[in-house]
Coordinates of C-alpha atoms and ligand atoms in Angstrom, one line a residue:
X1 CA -15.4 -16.5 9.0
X2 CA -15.4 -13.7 11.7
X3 CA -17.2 -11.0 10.0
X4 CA -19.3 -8.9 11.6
X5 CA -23.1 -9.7 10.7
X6 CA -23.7 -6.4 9.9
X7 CA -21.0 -5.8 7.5
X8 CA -22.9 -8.0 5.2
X9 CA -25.7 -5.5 4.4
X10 CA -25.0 -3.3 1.2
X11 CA -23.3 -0.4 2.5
X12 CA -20.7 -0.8 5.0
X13 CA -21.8 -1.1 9.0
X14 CA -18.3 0.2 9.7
X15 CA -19.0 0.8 13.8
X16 CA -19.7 -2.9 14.3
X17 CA -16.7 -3.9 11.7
X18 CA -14.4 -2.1 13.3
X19 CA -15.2 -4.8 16.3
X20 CA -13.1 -7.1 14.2
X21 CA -10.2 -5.1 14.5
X22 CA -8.5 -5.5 18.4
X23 CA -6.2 -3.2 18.1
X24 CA -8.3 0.2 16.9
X25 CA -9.7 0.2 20.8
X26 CA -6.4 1.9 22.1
X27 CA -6.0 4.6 23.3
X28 CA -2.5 6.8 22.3
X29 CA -1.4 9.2 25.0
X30 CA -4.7 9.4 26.4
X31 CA -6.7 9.8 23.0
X32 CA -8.6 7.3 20.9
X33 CA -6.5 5.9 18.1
X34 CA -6.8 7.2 14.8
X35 CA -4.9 5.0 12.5
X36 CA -4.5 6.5 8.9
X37 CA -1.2 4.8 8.1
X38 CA -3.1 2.4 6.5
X39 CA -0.5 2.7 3.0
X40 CA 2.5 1.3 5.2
X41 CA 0.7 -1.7 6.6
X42 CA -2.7 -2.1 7.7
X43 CA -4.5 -3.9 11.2
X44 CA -5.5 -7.1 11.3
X45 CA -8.8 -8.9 11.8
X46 CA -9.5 -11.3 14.4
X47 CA -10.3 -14.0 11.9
X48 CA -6.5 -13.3 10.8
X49 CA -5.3 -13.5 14.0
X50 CA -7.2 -16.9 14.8
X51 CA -6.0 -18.1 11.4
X52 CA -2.5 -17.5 12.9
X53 CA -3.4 -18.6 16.3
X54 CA -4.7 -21.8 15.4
X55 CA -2.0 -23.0 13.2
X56 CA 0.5 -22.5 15.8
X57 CA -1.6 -24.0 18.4
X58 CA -2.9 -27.0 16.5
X59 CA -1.4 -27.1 13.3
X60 CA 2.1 -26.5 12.9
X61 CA 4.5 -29.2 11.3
X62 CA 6.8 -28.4 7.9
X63 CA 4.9 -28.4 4.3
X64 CA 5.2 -31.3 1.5
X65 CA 7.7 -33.2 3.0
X66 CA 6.0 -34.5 6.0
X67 CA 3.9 -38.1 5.8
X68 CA 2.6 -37.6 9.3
X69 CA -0.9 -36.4 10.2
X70 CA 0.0 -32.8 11.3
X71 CA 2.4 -32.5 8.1
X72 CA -0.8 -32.9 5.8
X73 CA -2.9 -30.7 7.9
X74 CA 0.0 -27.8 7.4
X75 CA 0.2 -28.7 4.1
X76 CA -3.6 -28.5 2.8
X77 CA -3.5 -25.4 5.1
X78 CA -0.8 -24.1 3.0
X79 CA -2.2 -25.0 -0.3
X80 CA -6.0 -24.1 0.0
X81 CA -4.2 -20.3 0.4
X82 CA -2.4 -20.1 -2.4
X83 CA -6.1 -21.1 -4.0
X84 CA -7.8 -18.7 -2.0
X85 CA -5.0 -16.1 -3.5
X86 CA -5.9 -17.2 -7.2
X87 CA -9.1 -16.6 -6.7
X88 CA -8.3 -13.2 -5.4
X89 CA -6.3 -12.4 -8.4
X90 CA -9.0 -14.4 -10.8
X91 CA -5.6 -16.0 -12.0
X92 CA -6.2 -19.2 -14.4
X93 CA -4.2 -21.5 -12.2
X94 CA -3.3 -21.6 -9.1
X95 CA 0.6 -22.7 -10.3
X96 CA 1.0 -18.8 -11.3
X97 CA 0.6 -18.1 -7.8
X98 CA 4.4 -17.7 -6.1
X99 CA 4.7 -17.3 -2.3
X100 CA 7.3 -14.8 -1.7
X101 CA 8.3 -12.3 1.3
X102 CA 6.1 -9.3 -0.4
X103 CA 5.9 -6.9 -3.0
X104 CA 9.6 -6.0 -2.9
X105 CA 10.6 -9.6 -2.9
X106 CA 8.4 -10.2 -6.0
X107 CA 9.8 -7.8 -7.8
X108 CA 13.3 -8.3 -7.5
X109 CA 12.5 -12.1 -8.4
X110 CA 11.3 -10.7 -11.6
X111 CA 14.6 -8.6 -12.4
X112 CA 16.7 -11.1 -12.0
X113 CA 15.6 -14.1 -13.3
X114 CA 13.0 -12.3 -16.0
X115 CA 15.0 -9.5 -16.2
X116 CA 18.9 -11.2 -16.3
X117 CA 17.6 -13.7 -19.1
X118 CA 15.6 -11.2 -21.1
X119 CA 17.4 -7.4 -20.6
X120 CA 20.7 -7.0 -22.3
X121 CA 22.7 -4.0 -23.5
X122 CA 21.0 -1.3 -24.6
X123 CA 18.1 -2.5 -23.3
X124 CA 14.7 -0.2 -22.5
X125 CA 12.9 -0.9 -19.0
X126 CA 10.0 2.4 -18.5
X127 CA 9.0 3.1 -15.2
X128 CA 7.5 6.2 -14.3
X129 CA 7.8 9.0 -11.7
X130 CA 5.8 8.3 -9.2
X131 CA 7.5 4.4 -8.8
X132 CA 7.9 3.1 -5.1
X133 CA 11.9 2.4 -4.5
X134 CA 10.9 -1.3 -4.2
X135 CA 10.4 -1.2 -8.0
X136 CA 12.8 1.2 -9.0
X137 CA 16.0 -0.4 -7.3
X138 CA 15.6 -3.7 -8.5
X139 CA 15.4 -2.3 -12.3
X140 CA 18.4 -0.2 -11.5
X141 CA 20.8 -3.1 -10.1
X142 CA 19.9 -4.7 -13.4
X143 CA 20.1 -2.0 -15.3
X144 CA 24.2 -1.5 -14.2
X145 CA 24.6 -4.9 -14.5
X146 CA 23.1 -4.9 -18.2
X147 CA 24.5 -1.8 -19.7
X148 CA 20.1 -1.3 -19.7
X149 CA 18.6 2.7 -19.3
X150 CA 15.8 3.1 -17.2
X151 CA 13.3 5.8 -18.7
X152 CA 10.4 7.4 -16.3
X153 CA 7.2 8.0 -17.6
X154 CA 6.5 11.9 -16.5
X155 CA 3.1 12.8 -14.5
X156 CA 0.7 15.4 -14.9
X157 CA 0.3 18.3 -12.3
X158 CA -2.7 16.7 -10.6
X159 CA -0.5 13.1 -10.1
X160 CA -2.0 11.8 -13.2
X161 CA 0.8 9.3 -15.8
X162 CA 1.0 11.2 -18.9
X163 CA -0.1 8.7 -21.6
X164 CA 1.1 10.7 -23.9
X165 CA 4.6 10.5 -22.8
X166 CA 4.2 6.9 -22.6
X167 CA 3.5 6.1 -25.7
X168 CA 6.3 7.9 -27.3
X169 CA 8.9 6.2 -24.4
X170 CA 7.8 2.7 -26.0
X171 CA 10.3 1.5 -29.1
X172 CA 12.0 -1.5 -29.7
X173 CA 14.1 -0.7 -27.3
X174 CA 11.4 -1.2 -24.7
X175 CA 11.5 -4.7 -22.7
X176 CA 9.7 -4.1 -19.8
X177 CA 7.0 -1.3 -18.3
X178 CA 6.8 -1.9 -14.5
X179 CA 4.0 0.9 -13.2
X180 CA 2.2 0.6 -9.8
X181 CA -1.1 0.2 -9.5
X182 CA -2.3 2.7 -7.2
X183 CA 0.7 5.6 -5.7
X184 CA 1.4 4.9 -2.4
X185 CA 1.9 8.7 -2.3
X186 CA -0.7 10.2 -4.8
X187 CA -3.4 7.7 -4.6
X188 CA -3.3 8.0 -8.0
X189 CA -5.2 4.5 -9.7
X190 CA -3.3 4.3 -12.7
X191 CA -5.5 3.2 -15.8
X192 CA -3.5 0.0 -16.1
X193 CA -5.5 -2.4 -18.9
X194 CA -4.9 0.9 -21.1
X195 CA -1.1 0.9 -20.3
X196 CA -1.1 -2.3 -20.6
X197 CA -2.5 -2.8 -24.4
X198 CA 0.0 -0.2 -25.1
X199 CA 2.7 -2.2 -24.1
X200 CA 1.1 -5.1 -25.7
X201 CA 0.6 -3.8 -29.1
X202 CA 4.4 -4.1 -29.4
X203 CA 5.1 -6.9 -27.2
X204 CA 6.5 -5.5 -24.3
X205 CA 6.2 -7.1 -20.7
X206 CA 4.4 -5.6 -17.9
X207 CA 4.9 -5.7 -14.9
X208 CA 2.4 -4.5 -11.9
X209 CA 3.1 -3.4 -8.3
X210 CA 0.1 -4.0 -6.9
X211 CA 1.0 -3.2 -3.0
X212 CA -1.1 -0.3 -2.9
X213 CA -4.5 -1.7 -4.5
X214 CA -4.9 -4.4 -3.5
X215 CA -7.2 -3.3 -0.1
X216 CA -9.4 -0.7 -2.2
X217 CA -9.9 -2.2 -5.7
X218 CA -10.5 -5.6 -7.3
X219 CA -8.2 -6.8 -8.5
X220 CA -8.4 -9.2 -12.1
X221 CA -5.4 -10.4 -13.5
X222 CA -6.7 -11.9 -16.9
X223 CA -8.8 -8.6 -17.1
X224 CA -5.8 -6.6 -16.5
X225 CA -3.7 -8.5 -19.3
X226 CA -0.4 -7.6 -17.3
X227 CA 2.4 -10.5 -17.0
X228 CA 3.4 -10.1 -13.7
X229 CA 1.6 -8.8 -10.7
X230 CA 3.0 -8.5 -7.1
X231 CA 1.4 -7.8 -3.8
X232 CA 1.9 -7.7 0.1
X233 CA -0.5 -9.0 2.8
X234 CA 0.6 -6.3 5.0
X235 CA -1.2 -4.1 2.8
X236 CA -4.2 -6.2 3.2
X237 CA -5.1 -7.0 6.5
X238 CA -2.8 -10.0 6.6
X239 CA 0.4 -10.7 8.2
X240 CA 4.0 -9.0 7.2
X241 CA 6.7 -11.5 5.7
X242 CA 4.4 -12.9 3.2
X243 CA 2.9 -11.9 -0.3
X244 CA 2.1 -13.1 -4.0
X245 CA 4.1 -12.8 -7.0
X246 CA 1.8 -13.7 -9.7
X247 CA 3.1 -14.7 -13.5
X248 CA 1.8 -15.8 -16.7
X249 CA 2.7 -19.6 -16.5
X250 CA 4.3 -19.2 -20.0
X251 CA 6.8 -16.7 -18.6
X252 CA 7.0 -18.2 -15.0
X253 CA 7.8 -21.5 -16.7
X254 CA 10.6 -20.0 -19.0
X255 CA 12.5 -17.9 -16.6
X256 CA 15.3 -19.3 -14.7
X257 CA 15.2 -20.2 -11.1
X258 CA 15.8 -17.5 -8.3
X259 CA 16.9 -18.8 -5.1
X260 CA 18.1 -22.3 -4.8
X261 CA 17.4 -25.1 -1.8
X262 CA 15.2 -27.4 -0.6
X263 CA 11.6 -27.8 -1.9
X264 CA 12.8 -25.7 -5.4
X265 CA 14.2 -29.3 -6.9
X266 CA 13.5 -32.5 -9.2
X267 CA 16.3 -34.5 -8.6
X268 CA 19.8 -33.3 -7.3
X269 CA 23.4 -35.1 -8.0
X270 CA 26.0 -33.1 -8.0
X271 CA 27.1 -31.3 -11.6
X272 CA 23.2 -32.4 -12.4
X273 CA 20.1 -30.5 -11.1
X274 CA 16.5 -30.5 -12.1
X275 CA 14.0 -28.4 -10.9
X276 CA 10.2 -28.5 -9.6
X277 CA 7.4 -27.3 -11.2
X278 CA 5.7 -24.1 -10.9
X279 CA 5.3 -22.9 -8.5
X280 CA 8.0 -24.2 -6.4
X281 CA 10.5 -23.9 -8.6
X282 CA 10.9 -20.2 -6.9
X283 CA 9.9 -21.3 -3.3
X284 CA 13.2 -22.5 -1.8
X285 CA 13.4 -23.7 1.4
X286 CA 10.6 -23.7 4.0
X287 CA 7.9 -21.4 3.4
X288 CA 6.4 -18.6 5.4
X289 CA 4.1 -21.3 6.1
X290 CA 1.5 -19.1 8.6
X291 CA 1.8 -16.2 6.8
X292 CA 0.6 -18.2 3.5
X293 CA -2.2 -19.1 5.9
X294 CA -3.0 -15.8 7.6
X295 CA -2.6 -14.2 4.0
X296 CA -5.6 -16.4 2.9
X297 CA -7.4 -15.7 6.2
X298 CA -7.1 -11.9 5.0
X299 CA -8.0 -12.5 1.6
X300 CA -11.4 -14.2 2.5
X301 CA -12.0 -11.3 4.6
X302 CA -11.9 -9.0 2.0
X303 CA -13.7 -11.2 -0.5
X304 CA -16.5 -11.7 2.0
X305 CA -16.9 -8.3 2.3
X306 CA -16.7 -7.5 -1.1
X307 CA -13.6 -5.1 -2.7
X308 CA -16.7 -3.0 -4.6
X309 CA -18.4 -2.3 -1.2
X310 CA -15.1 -1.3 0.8
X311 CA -14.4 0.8 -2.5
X312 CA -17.7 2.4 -2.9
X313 CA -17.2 2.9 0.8
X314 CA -13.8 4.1 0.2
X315 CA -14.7 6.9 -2.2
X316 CA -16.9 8.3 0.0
X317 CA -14.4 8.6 2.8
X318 CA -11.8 10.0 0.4
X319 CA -14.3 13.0 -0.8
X320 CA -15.4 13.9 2.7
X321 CA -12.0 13.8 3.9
X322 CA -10.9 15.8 0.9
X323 CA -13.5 18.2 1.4
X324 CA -12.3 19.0 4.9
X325 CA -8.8 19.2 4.3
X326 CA -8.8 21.4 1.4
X327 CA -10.3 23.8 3.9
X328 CA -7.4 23.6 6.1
X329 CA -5.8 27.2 6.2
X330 CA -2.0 26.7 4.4
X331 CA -2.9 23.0 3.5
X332 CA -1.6 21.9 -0.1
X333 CA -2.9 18.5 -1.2
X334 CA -0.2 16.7 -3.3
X335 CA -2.3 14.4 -5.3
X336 CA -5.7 15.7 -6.9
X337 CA -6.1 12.7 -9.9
X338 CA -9.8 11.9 -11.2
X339 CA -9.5 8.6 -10.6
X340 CA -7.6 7.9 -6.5
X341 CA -7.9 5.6 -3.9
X342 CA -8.0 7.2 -0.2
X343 CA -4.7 8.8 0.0
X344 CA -4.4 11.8 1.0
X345 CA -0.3 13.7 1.2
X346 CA 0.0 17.4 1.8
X347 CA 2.4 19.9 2.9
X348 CA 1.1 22.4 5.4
X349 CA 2.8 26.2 5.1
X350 CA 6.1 26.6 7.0
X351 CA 5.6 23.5 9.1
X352 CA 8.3 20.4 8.4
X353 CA 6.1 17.2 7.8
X354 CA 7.5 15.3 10.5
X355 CA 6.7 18.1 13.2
X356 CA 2.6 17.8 11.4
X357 CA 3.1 13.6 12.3
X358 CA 4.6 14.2 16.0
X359 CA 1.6 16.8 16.7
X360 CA -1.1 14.7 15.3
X361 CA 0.5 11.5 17.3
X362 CA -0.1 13.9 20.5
X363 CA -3.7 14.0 19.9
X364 CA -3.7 10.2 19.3
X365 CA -4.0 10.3 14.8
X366 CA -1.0 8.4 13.4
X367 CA -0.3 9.5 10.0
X368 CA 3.0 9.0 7.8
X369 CA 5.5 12.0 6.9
X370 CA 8.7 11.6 5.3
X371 CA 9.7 10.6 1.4
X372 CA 7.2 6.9 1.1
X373 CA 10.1 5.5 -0.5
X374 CA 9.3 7.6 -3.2
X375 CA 12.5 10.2 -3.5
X376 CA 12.3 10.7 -7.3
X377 CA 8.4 11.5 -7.1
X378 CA 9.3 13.9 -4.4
X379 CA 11.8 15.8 -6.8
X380 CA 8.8 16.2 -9.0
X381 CA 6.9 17.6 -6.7
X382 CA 9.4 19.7 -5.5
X383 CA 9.3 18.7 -1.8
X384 CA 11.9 16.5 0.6
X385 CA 8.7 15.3 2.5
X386 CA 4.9 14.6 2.6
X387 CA 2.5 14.2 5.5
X388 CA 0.4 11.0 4.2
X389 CA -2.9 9.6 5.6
X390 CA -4.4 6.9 4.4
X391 CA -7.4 5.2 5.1
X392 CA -8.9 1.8 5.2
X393 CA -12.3 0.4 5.5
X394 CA -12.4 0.9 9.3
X395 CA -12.1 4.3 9.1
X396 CA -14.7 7.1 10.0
X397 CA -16.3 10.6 9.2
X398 CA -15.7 10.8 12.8
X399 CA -11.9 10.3 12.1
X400 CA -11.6 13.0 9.2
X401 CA -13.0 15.2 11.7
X402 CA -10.3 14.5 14.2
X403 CA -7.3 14.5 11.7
X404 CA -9.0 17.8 11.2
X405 CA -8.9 19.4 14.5
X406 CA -5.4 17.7 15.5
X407 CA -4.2 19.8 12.3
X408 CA -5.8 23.3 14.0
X409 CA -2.9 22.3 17.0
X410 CA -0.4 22.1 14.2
X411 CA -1.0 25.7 13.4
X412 CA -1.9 26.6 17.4
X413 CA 2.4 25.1 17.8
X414 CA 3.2 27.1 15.0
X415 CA 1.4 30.3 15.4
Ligands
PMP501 N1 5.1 -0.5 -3.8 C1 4.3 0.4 -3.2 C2 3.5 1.3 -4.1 C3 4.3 0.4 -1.8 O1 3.5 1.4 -1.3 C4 5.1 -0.4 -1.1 C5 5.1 -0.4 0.5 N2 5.1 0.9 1.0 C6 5.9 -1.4 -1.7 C7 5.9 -1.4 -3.1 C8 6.7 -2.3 -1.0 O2 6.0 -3.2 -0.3 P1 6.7 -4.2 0.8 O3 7.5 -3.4 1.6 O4 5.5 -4.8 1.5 O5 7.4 -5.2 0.0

């Protein structure tokens, strides 16, 4: 495994890590990079890349159907990953581990096989306000198609879900509560085992977008108690195109298939179709067989690192960096919970967010600014648009201090 030596020690040696990661040597018109648009995908390490690299180079033949030598190789390849990805999760069996495009793709799998079996008329799902679209939409399409409401669970001022609010949402009505993790927009970590017992104490189903914790917090399924948990490797140092949806094996077992084709069967003859077991029974057709691999690549990364370090590490970053933008003259910080990852959205006075992203890119920081896929959380906050940036283990104090001065040019164009 590629990680730097020094990385190992107990606090993170982030100079020499950063070696890992090719791409953070650039320059951007003339400037060092500064990447802190971490929340919409992250960089790569080289072990990632060699994972990938390697497979194509020496490695690559179709999975499970193959009886020749590089066939296998792919194969164990592609299997040791999704093991790699239980143990990431701490899920009890591998089998609850599905392959799927990402987050989004996980999702929508669970509305409409989950969902079209188990929501009918009338129906309850609770979502709150501060929902990506990717699990909004795929509640909503079900939702017309059901004759289902969708109910949003309201936040506090600082970004915070009110509990309260929840609690009194949940009847018998209620079928599903599908919350994110961490707010791609807020950095919000929602206190999920508590929602979760909630929803439990009457036996609803929770669901958990996990796209935005996955890189800062460990993550423990059985811990959690939640049904259904989806994630991205994007979002993780891994490769786009690839993800986990994991599921209880009860439910996964239960719920009808999703997309149909080769690999997803038992026996076919026409008018008379059985289907595989879990997991496959939802992978049709060939895989994302390198992703699957780079995704496992990424996930020993992280592991070998350890999730508590790059969070202690994290948390660190998140209060210097909030320290020096609060001092910003007309900065507001959108997002002030207790308990965040290292987001950090604002609006700066009288300056459109996408003019703060096309300054900063001048002076070599890329941020995000626009709506994160979040529109109704913007209507609660009152705003069309954010600037975001969000940070990953590779960045530096150094970094905050640059996002820092790149914001007095905002105001310098503005004056
Ligand atoms: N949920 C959240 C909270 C996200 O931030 C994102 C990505 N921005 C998604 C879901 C969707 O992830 P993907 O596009 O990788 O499917």
């Amino acid at each position: 495994m590629a990680i730097a030596a020094a990385a190992q020690h107990s606090t993170l040696d982030v100079k020499t890590l950063r070696e890992d990661f090719p791409i953070l040597k650039q320059r951007i018109h003339g400037k060092p990079l500064v990447y802190l648009d971490n929340s919409a995908t992250t960089q790569k390490p080289k072990a990632v890349l060699d994972a990938l690299h390697h497979y194509y180079f020496e490695q690559n033949a179709n999975v499970h159907r193959g009886v020749h030598t590089l066939s296998g190789r792919a194969t164990d390849l592609y299997d040791a990953a999704r093991i790699t990805a239980q143990r990431f999760l701490n899920a009890a069996d591998p089998r609850e581990i599905v392959y799927v495009r990402g987050t989004t793709e996980g999702i929508n799998l669970v509305a409409q096989t989950w969902g079209r079996a188990n929501i009918g008329k009338g129906d309850e799902m609770v979502l709150t306000e501060m929902e990506h679209h990717s699990n909004i939409v795929p509640w909503h399409i079900l939702a017309q198609e059901k004759g289902a409401r969708i109910r949003a669970v309201p936040l506090t001022p600082s970004g915070e879900l009110r509990l309260d609010e929840l609690e009194k949402l949940l009847n018998e009505r209620t079928k599903i509560v599908a919350v994110t993790h961490v707010s791609n927009v807020l950095g919000t970590v929602n206190p999920i085992a508590d929602i979760v017992r909630m929803a439990k104490k009457r036996g609803i189903t929770v669901l958990i977008d996990g796209a935005q914790a996955v890189a800062h917090t460990a993550v423990d399924v059985q811990a959690l108690g939640c049904d259904f948990y989806a994630f991205s490797a994007h979002k993780i140092f891994g490769p786009t195109g690839i993800g986990v949806l994991y599921g209880r094996a009860a439910l996964l077992e239960a719920m009808p298939v999703y997309q149909g084709g080769g690999g997803m069967i038992g026996r076919v003859a026409f008018g008379n179709i059985t289907y595989a077991d879990l997991p496959y029974k939802y992978e049709a057709g060939t895989p994302n067989i390198a992703g699957a691999i780079g995704m496992g690549a990424a996930l020993e990364y992280v592991m070998a690192i350890g999730l508590d370090r790059i969070a202690a590490y994290e948390q660190e970053l998140l209060a210097y960096a909030t320290q020096r933008l609060s001092a910003v003259p007309g900065l507001r910080l959108t997002g002030t919970a207790a308990h965040k990852a290292a987001v950090l959205s604002f609006v700066l006075e009288d300056v459109h967010p996408h003019d703060v992203g096309t300054i900063l890119d001048r002076e070599g920081v890329a941020i995000r600014a626009g709506h994160h896929c979040c529109q109704p959380l913007m209507g609660h906050l009152g705003v069309p648009a954010t600037a975001r940036a969000s940070f990953a283990l590779y960045n530096t104090r150094d970094e905050v201090d640059v996002l820092v001065k790149a914001l007095g040019k905002v105001h310098e164009v503005f004056a």
